[in-house]
XYZ file of C-alpha atoms in Angstrom:
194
model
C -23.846 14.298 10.448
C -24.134 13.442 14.156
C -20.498 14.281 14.879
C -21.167 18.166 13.042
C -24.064 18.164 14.904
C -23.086 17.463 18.201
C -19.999 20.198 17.654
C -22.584 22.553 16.360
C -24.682 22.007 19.998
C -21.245 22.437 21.869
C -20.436 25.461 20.460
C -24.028 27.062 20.828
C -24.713 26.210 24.393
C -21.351 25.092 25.582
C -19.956 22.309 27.709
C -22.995 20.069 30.025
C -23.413 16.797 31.558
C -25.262 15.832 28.490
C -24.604 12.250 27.981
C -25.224 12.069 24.433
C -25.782 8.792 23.192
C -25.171 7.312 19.467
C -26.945 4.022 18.445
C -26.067 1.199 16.637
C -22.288 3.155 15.604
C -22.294 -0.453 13.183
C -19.444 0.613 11.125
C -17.489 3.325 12.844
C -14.201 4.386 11.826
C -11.832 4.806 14.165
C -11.658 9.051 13.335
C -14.935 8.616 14.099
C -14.205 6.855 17.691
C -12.165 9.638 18.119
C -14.363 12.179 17.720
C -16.520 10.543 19.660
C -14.316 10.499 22.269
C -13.394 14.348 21.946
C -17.485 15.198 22.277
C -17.838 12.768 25.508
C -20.567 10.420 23.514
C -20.854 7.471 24.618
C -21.952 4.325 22.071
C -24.570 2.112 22.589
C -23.421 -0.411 20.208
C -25.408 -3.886 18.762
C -22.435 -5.928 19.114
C -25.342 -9.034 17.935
C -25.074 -7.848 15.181
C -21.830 -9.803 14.527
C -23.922 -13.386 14.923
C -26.687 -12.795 13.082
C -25.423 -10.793 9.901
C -21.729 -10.352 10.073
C -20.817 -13.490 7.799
C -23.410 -12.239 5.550
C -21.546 -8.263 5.583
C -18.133 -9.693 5.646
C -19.040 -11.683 2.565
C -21.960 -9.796 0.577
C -22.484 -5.989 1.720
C -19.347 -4.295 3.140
C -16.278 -6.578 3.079
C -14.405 -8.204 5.590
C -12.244 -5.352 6.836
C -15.465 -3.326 7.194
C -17.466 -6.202 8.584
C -14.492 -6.944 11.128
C -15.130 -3.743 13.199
C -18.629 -3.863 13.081
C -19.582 -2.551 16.442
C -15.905 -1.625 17.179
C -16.047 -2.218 20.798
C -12.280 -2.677 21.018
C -11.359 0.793 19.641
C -14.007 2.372 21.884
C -12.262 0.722 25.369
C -8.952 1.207 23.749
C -9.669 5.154 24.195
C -10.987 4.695 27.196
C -14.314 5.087 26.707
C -17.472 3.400 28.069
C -20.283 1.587 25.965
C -23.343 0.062 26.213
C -25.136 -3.391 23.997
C -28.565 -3.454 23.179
C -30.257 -6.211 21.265
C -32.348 -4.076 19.250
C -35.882 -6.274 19.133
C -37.984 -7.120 17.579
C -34.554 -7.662 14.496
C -32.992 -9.478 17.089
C -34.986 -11.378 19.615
C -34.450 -9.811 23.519
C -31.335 -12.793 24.595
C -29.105 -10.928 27.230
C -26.615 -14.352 26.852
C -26.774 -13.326 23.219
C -25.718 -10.370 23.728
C -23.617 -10.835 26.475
C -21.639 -13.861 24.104
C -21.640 -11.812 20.934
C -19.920 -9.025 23.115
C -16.952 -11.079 24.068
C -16.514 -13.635 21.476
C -17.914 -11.819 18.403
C -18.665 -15.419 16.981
C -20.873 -15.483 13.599
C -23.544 -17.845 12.729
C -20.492 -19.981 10.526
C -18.337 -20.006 14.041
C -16.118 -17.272 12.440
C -14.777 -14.299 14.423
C -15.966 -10.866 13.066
C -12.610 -8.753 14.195
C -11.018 -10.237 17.137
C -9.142 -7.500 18.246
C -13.018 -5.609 19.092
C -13.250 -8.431 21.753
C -13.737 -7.758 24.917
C -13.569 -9.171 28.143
C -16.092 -10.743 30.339
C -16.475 -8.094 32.744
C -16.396 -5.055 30.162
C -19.519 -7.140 28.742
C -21.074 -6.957 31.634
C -20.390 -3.558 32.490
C -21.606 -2.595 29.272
C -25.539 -4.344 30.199
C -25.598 -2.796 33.813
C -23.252 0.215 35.222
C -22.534 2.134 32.111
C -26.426 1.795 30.212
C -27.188 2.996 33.791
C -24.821 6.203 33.642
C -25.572 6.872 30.310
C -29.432 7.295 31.012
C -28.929 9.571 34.166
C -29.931 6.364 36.176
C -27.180 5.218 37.787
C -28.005 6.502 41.347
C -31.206 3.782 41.160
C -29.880 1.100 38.875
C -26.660 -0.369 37.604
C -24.870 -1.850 40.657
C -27.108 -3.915 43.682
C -26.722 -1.331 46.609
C -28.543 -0.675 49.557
C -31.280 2.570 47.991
C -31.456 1.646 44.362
C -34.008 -0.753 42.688
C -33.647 -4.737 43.679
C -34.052 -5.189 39.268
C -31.719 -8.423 38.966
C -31.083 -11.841 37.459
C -30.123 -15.184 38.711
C -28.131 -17.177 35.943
C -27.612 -20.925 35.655
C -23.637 -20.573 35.350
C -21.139 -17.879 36.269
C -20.178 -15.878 33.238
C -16.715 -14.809 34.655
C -16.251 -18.853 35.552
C -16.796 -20.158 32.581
C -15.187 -20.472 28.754
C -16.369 -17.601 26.972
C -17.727 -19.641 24.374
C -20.234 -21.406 26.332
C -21.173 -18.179 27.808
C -24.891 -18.059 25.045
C -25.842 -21.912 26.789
C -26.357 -19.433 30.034
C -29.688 -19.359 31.120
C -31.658 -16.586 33.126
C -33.145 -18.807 36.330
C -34.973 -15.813 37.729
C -35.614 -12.321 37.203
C -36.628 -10.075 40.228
C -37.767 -6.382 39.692
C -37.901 -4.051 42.858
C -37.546 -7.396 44.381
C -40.158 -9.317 43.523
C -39.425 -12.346 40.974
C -41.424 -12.015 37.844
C -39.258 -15.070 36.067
C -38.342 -18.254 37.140
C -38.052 -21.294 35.373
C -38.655 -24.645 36.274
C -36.788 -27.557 36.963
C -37.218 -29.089 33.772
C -36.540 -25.776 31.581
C -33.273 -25.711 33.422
C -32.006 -29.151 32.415
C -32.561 -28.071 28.131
């Protein structure tokens, strides 16, 4: 429906830096990345989704082929698209870690992997919490990237994500949070040692 949709827009008013966004996209097909692709949408996918429910799709609702490109990440950077994660609270509790380990190592509850080949990198993970959310609200010339002019909205993490093995990466912990550079987060010395 969104796909006809979206054509049906494109066709009235014609080609714009629109941005249009689809959420969730749980279980895409890949004609559907394509078309995606073809209308310049860009996914904000809930690739959580894969820790907290996937055994339970793979194994009672849709199937493990179906469950395995649940939030098909993979196919969407395969065509060269961007992509953003959200968390989706309250259903799943506000953990960037979460979602930033779910992203990369698509790791269920039972330690399976939901679709390794919809893995991505570290960096793309990243990316997909801070430059391209950014671009796809129309706010990347204040937020996305720390440069000089845009809003001083960062964390401080315990560990290096890029340093360390992707599965540790959801025993990260945010240290501090600073909006427009003042901290509003930090934890103590004793919450960092759990």
């Amino acid at each position: 429906i969104y796909i006809t949709a979206l054509k049906a827009a494109l066709a009235k008013h014609g080609p714009g830096d629109r941005r249009p966004v689809l959420i969730h996209g749980q279980f895409l097909r890949e004609d559907q990345v394509d078309a995606y692709k073809t209308l310049n949408v860009i996914p904000s996918l809930f690739p959580m989704h894969t820790f907290y429910w996937g055994d339970w799709h793979r194994d009672h609702t849709v199937g493990p082929q179906a469950a395995d490109n649940i939030s098909p990440t993979g196919w969407v950077r395969q065509r060269g698209m961007i992509f953003s994660s959200h968390h989706d609270a309250p259903v799943a509790l506000p953990d960037s870690m979460r979602v930033l380990d779910a992203t990369v190592t698509r790791r269920t509850r039972s330690g399976d992997i939901l679709g390794p080949n919809q893995r991505v990198d570290v960096i793309t993970a990243l990316k997909a919490m801070t430059i391209w959310p950014a671009y796809q609200q129309f706010e990347d010339h204040e937020k996305g990237t720390i440069e000089v002019g845009k809003l001083a909205d960062l964390v401080i993490l315990s560990d290096d994500p890029l340093a360390v093995r992707p599965e540790t990466i959801n025993r990260i912990k945010v240290v501090e949070t600073i909006k427009e550079g003042q901290t509003i987060f930090a934890l103590d010395a004793q919450q960092q040692r759990r």
